[in-house]
Tab-separated table of C-alpha atoms and ligand atoms in Angstrom:
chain	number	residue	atom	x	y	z
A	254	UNK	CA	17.284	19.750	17.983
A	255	UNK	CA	16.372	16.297	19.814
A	256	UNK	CA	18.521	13.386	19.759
A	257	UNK	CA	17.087	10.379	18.462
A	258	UNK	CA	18.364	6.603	18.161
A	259	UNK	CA	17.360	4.533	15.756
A	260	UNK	CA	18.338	1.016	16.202
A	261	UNK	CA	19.075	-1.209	12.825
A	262	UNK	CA	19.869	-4.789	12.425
A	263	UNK	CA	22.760	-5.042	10.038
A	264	UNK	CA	23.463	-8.136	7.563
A	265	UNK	CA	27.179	-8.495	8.312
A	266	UNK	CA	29.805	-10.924	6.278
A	267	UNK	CA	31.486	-13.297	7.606
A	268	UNK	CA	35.116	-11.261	8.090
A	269	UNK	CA	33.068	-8.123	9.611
A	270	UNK	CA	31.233	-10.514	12.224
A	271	UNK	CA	34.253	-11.688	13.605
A	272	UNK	CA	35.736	-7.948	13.669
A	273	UNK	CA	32.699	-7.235	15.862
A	274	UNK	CA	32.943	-9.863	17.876
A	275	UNK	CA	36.503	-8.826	18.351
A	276	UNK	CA	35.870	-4.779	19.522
A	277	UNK	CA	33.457	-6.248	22.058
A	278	UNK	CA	36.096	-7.982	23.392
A	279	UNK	CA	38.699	-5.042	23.371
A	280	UNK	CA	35.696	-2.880	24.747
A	281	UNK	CA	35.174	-5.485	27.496
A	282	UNK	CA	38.569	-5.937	27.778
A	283	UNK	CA	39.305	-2.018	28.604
A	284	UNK	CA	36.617	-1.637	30.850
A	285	UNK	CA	37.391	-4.618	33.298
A	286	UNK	CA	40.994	-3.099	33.238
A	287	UNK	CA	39.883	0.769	34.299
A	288	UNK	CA	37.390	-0.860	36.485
A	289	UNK	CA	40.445	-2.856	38.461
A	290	UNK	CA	42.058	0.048	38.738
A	291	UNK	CA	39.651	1.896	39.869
A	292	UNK	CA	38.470	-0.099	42.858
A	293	UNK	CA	42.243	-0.695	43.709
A	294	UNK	CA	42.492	3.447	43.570
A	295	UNK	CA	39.448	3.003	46.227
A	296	UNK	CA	41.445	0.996	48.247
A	297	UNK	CA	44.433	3.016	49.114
A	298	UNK	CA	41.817	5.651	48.949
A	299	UNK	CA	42.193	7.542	45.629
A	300	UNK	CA	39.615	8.422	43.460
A	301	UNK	CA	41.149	8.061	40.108
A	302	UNK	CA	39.305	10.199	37.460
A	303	UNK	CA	38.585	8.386	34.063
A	304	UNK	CA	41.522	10.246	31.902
A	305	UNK	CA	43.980	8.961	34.470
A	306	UNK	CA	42.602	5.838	34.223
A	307	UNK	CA	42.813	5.773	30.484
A	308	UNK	CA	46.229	7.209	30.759
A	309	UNK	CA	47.298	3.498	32.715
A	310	UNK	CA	45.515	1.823	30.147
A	311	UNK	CA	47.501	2.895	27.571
A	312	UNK	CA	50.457	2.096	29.630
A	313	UNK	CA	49.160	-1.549	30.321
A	314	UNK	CA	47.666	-2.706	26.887
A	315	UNK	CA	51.358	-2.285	25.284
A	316	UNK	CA	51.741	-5.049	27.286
A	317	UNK	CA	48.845	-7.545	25.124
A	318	UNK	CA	50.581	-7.324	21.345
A	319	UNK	CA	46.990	-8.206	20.090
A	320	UNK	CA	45.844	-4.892	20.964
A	321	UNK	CA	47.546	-3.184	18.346
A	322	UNK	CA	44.900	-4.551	15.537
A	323	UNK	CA	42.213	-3.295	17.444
A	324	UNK	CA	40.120	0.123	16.829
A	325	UNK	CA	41.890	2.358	19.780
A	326	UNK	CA	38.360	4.656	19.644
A	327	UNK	CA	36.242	1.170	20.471
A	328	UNK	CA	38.991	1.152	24.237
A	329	UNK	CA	38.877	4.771	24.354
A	330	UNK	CA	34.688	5.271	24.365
A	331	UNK	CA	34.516	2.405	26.691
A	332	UNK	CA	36.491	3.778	29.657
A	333	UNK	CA	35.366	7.076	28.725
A	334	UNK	CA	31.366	6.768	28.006
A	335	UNK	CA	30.780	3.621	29.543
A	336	UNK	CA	32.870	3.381	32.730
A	337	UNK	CA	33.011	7.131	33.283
A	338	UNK	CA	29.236	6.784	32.975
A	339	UNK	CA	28.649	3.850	35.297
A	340	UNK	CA	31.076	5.581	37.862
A	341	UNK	CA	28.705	8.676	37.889
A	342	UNK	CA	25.728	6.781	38.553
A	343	UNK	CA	27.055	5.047	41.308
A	344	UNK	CA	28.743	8.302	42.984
A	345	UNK	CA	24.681	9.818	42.726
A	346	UNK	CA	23.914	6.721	44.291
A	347	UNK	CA	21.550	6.313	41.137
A	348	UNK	CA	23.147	2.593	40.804
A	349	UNK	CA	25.107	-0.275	42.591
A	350	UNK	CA	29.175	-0.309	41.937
A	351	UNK	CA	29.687	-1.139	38.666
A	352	UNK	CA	30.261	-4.580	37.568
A	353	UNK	CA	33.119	-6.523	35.307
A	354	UNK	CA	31.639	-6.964	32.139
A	355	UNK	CA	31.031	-10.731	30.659
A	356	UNK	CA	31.649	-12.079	27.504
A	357	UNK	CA	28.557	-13.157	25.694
A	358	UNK	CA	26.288	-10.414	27.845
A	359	UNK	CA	25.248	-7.596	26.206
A	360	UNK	CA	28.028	-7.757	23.730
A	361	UNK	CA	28.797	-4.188	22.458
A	362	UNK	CA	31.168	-1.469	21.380
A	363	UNK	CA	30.768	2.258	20.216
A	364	UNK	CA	32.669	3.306	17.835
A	365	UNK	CA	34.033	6.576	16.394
A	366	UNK	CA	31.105	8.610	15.509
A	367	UNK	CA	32.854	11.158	12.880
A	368	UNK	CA	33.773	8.567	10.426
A	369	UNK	CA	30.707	7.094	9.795
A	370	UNK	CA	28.646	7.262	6.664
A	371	UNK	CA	25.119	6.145	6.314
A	372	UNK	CA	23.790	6.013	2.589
A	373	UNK	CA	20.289	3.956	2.513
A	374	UNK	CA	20.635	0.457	3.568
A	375	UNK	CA	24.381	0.470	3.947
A	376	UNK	CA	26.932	2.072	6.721
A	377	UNK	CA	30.822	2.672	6.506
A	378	UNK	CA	32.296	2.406	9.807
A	379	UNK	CA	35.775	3.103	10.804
A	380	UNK	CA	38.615	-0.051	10.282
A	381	UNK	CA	35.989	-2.063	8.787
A	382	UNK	CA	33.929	-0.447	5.900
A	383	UNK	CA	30.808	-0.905	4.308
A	384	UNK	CA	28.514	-3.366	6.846
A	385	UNK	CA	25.012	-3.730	5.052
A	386	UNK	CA	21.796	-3.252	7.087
A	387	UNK	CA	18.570	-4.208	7.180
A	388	UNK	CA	16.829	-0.425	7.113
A	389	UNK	CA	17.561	2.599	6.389
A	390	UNK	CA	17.845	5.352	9.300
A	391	UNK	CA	14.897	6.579	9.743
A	392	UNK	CA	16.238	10.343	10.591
A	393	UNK	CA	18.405	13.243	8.615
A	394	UNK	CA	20.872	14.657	10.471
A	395	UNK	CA	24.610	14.717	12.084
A	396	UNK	CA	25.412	11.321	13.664
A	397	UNK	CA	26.317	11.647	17.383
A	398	UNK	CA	27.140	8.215	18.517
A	399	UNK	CA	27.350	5.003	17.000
A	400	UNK	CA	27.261	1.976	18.968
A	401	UNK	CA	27.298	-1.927	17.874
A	402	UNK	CA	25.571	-4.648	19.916
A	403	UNK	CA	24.461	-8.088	19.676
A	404	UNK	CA	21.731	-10.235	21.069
A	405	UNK	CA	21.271	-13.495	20.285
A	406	UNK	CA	22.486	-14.236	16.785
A	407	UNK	CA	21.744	-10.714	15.475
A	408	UNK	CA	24.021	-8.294	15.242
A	409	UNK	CA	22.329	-4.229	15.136
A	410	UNK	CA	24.110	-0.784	14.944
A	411	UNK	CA	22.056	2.462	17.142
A	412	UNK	CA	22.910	5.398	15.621
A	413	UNK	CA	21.763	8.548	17.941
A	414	UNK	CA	20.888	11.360	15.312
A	415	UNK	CA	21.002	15.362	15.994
A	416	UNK	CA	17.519	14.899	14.302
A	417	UNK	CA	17.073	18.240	11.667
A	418	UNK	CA	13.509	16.839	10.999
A	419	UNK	CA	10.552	17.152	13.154
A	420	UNK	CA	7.645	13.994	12.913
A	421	UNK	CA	4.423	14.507	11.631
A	422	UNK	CA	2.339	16.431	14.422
A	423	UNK	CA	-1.023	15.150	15.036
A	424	UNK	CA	-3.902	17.138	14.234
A	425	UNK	CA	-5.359	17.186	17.560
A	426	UNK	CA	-8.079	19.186	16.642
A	427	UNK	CA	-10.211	16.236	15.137
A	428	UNK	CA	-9.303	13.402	17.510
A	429	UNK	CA	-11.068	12.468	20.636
A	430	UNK	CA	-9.304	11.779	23.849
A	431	UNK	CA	-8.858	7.984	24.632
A	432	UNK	CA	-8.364	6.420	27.860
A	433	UNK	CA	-6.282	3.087	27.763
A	434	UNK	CA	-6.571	0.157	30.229
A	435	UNK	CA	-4.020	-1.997	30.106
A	436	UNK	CA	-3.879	-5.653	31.421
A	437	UNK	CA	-3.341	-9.096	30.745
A	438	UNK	CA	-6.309	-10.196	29.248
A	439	UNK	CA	-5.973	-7.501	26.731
A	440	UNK	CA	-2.971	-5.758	26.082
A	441	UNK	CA	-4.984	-2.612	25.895
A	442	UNK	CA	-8.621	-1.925	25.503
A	443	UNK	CA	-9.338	1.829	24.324
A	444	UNK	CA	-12.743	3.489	25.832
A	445	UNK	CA	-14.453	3.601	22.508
A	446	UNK	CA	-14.410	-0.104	22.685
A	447	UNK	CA	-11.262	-1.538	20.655
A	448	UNK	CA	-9.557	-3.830	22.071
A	449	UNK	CA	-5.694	-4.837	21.068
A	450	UNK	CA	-4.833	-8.583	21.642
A	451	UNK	CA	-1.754	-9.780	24.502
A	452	UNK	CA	0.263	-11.938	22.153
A	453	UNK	CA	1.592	-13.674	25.274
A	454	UNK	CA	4.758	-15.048	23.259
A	455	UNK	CA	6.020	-16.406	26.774
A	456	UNK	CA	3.504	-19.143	27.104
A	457	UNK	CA	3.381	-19.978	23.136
A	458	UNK	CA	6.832	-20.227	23.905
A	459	UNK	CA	7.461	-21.863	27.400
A	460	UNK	CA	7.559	-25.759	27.104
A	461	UNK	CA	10.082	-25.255	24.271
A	462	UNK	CA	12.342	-22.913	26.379
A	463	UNK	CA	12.318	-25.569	29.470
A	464	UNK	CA	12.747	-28.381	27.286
A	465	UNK	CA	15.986	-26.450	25.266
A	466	UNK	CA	17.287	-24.980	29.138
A	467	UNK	CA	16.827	-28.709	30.535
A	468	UNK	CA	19.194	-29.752	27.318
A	469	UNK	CA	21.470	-27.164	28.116
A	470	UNK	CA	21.983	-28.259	31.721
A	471	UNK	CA	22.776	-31.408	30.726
A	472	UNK	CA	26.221	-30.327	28.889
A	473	UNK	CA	29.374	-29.609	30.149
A	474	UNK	CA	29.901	-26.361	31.161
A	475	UNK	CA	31.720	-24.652	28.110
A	476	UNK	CA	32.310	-27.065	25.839
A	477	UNK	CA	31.427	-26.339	22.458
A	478	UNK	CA	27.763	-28.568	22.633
A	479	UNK	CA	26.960	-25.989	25.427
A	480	UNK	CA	27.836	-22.874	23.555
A	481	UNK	CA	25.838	-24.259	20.162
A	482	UNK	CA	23.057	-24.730	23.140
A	483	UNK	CA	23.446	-21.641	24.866
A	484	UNK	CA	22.648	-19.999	21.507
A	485	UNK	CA	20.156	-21.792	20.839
A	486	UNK	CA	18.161	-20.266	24.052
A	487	UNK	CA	19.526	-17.185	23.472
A	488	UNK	CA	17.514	-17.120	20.240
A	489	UNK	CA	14.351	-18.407	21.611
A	490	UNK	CA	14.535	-15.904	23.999
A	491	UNK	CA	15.262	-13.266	21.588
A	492	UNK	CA	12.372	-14.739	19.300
A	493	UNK	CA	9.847	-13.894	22.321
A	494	UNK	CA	10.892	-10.434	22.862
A	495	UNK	CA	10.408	-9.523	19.481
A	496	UNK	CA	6.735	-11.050	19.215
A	497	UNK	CA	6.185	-8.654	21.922
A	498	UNK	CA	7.662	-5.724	20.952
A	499	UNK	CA	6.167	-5.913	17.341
A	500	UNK	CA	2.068	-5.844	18.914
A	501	UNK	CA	3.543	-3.368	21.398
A	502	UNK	CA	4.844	-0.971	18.838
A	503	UNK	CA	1.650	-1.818	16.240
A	504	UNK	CA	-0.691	-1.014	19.512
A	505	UNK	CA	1.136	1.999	20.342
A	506	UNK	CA	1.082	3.353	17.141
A	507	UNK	CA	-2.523	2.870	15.934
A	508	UNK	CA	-3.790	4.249	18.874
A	509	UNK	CA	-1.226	7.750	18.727
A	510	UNK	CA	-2.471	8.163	14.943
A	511	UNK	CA	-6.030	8.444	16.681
A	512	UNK	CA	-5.928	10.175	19.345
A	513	UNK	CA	-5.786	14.030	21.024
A	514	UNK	CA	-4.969	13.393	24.208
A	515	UNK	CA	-4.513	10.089	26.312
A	516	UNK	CA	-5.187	8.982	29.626
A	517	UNK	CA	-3.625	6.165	31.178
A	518	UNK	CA	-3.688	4.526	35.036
A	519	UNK	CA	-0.485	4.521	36.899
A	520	UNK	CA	0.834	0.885	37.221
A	521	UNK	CA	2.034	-0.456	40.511
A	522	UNK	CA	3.939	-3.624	38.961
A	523	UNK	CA	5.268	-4.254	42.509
A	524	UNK	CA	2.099	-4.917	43.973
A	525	UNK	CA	0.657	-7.034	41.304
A	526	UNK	CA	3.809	-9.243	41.021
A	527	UNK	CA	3.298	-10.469	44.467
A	528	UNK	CA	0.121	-11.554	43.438
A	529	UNK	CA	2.220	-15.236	42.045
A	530	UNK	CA	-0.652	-16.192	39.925
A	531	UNK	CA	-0.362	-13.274	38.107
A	532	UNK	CA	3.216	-12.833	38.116
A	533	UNK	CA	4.458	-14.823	34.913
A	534	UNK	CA	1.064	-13.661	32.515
A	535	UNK	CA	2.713	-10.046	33.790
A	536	UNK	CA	6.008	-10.421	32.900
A	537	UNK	CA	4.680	-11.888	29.633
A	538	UNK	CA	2.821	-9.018	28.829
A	539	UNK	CA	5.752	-6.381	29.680
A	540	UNK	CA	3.227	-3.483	30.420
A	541	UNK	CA	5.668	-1.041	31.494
A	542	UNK	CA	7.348	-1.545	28.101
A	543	UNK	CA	4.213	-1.347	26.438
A	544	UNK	CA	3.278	2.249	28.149
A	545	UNK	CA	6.622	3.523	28.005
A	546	UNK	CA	6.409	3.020	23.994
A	547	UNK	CA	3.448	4.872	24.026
A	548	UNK	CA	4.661	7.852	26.049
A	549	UNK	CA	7.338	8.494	23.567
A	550	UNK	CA	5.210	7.821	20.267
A	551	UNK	CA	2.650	10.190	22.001
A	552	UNK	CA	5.270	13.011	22.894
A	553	UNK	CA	6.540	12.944	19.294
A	554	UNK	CA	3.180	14.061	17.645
A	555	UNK	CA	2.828	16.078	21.172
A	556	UNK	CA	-0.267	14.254	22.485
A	557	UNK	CA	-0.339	15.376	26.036
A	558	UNK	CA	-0.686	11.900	28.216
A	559	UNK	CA	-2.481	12.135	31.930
A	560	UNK	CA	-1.424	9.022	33.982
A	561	UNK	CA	-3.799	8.798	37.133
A	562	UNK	CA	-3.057	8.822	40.739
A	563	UNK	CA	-2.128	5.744	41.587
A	564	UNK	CA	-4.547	5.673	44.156
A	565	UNK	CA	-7.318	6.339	41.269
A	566	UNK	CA	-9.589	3.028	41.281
A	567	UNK	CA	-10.171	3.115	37.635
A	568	UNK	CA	-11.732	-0.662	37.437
A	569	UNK	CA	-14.005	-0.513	40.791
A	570	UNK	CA	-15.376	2.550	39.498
A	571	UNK	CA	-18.587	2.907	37.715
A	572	UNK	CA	-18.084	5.009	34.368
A	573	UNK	CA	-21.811	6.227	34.237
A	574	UNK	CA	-22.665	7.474	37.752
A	575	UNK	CA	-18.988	7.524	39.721
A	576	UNK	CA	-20.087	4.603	42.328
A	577	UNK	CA	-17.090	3.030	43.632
A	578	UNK	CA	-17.117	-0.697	44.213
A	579	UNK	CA	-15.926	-1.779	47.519
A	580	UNK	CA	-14.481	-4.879	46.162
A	581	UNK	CA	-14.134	-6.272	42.485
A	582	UNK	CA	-12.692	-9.607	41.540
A	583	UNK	CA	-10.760	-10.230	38.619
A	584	UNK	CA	-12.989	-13.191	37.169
A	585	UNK	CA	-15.320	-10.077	36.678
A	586	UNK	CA	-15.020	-9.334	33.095
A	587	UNK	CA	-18.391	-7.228	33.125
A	588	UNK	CA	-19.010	-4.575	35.659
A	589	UNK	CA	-22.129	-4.252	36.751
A	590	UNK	CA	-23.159	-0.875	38.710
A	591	UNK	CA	-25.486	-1.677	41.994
A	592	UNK	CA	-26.520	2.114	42.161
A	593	UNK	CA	-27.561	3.008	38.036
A	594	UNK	CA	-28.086	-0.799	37.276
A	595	UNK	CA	-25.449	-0.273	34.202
A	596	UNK	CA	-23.437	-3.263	32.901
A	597	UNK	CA	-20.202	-2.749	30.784
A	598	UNK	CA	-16.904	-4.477	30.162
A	599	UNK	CA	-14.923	-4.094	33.073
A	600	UNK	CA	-12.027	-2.878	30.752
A	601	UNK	CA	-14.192	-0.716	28.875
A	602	UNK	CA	-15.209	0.509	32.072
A	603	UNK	CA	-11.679	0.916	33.341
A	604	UNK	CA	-10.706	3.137	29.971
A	605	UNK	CA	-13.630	5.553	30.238
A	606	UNK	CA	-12.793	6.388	34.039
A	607	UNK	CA	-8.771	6.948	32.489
A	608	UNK	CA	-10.496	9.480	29.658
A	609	UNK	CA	-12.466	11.128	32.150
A	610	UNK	CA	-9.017	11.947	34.342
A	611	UNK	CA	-7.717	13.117	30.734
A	612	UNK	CA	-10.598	15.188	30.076
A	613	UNK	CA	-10.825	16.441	33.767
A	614	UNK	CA	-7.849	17.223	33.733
A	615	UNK	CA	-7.198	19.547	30.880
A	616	UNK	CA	-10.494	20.726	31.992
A	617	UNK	CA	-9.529	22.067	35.487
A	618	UNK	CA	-6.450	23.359	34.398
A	619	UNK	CA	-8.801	25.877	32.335
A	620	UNK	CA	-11.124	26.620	34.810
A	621	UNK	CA	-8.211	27.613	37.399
A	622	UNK	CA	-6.989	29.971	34.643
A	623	UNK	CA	-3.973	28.275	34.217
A	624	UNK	CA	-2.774	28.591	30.458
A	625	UNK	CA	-1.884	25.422	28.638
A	626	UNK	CA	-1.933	26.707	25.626
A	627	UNK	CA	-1.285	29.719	23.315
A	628	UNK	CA	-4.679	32.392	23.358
A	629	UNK	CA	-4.661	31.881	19.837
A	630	UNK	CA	-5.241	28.407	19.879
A	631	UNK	CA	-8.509	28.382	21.987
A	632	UNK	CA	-10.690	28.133	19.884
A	633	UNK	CA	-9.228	24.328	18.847
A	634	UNK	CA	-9.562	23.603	22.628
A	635	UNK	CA	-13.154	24.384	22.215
A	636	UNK	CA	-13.471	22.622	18.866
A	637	UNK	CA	-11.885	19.427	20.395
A	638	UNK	CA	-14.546	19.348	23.247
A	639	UNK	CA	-16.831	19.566	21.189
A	640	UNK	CA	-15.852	16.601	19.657
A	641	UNK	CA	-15.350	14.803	22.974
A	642	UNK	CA	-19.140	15.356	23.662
A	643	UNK	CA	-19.477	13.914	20.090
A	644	UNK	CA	-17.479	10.806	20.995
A	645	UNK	CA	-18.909	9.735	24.153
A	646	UNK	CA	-19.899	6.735	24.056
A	647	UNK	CA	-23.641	5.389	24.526
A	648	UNK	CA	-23.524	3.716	27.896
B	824	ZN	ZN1	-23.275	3.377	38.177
């Protein structure tokens, strides 16, 4: 059965906010503490595994009296999930050394997974009882981990669910394929024409984050009119990202409740930040974020998704007769084909040439014999091309 993680934003009182706030400083605090003695293990050369280094914690925190009230399971996950997990990465050379954690940066703790109860809108965790939240989770099934974070002002439990139920499937059979172009004038346009807007929250957003960071560098550095500021950017910030995850997620889904099969361009984000005029609408838009969303909504309903080469030059080329433009610029918003004298939005354009690749490719596989699918399901492969011919559109 799949894990899943749904991630809920609870509506905690007062005397549970501050016993958060509290395990993400005992989590922090246990961390930094394994992670000194760690790197001092490194320097007389020892390579001290994470039960020996939550062995010396236990040795050390009877030192700190206040860590008596704490939840032990909040020190106990964080040296052995999060540290132990950090070490890996770095030993697979997956990740730099791990770093001391900071208070007021990604503020979180997991907690002890087998005592917690989720009925509806509410969730009884361990030490500190009911906490109310603001959903219910979304899945049935036994709770694996259970980990509390904050950003911003918000407080929000993930709960990771051995998920019993399986989603909704899509019925492929009477979808067409869509290719998606993805950019910053539109956040996506689909090649049957529709076109989802780039809320940009960034630039609604940017002279009132420079005029609040400008305040904040005019305080003292931690007193309490910079921490009231500090949150106040914090929130801003937090305010933009979820403008743009909420079209993201609204994009993604309409188009996966649509769709049989998807094909997408690979993005090279490296290359197109250099270009610096680019680089801030880019970041705005999160496009990365945006595709990644899809992937997953798409492999739930089990939507096969063909990302091109990323050598494919789906905007220079012409979706009626193949002609590939030497050079396109990107004031260009209609393409206009020198060799079959067809003109079409240049996104349009680009999101026919990614269905094509989808098509093509499903296509080929046949033809080489390769099986995608089950003999008794050929006959829906057949059905959905013909409603591919069906949807083409009129160029
Ligand atoms: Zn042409």
């Amino acid at each position: 059965m799949p894990l899943k993680t749904h991630k809920i934003a609870l509506n905690p009182n007062n005397k549970q906010r501050v016993w958060f706030a509290q395990q993400c400083g005992y989590a922090r605090f246990a961390y930094n503490h394994a992670l000194s003695d760690f790197k001092a293990g490194l320097d007389n050369d020892e390579f001290l595994s994470t039960s020996k280094l939550n062995e010396r914690f236990n040795v050390a925190k009877k030192e700190h009296g206040w860590t008596k009230e704490q939840d032990q399971v909040v020190a106990n996950k964080s040296i052995f999930v999060n540290l132990s997990a950090a070490i890996a990465h770095w030993v697979s050379k997956r990740a730099k050394f791990p770093k001391y954690k900071k208070r007021g940066k990604r503020d979180s703790f997991t907690t002890n997974n087998q005592f917690v109860q989720v009925v509806g809108k509410r969730i009884k965790l361990p030490k500190i009882g009911w906490v109310k939240m603001f959903q219910a989770l979304r899945w049935s099934g036994k709770i694996m981990k259970v980990t509390i974070s904050r950003t911003a002002h918000r407080w929000f439990v993930s709960i990771t669910v051995d998920t019993e139920d399986t989603e909704a499937v899509a019925n492929l059979a009477i979808h067409p394929v869509i290719g998606i172009d993805v950019g910053i004038n539109s956040l996506s346009t689909l090649s049957d024409g529709t076109k989802y807007d780039n809320p940009s929250p960034l630039k609604r957003y940017e002279r009132k984050v420079a005029k609040e960071a400008r305040r904040l560098s005019k305080r003292t550095n931690g007193s309490k009119n910079w921490i009231n500021q500090k949150w106040k950017v914090a929130r801003i910030h937090y305010r933009i990202a979820c403008i743009r995850n909420d079209a993201h997620h609204k994009a993604a889904t309409d188009i996966v409740n649509k769709t049989s099969a998807i094909g997408i361009e690979t993005l090279k984000i490296k290359n197109m930040l250099k270009n610096r005029k680019l680089a801030k609408a880019l970041s705005d838009s999160a496009l990365d974020g945006f595709l990644q969303k899809l992937k997953t909504k798409a492999a739930a309903r089990g939507i096969p998704v063909t990302e091109a080469s990323q050598f494919y030059a789906s905007s220079k080329t012409c979706s009626s007769c193949g002609h590939t433009k030497d050079n396109l610029v990107l004031s260009e918003r209609t393409y206009h084909c020198g060799q079959c004298d067809v003109s079409i939005d240049r996104d349009v354009n680009a999101a026919i040439n990614l269905r094509n690749v989808a098509v093509g490719h499903t296509e080929t596989e046949n033809a080489c014999g390769v099986q995608v699918r089950p003999q008794s399901e050929a006959g829906e492969t057949e059905a959905r091309k013909a409603v591919w011919q069906q949807q083409l559109l009129p160029i």
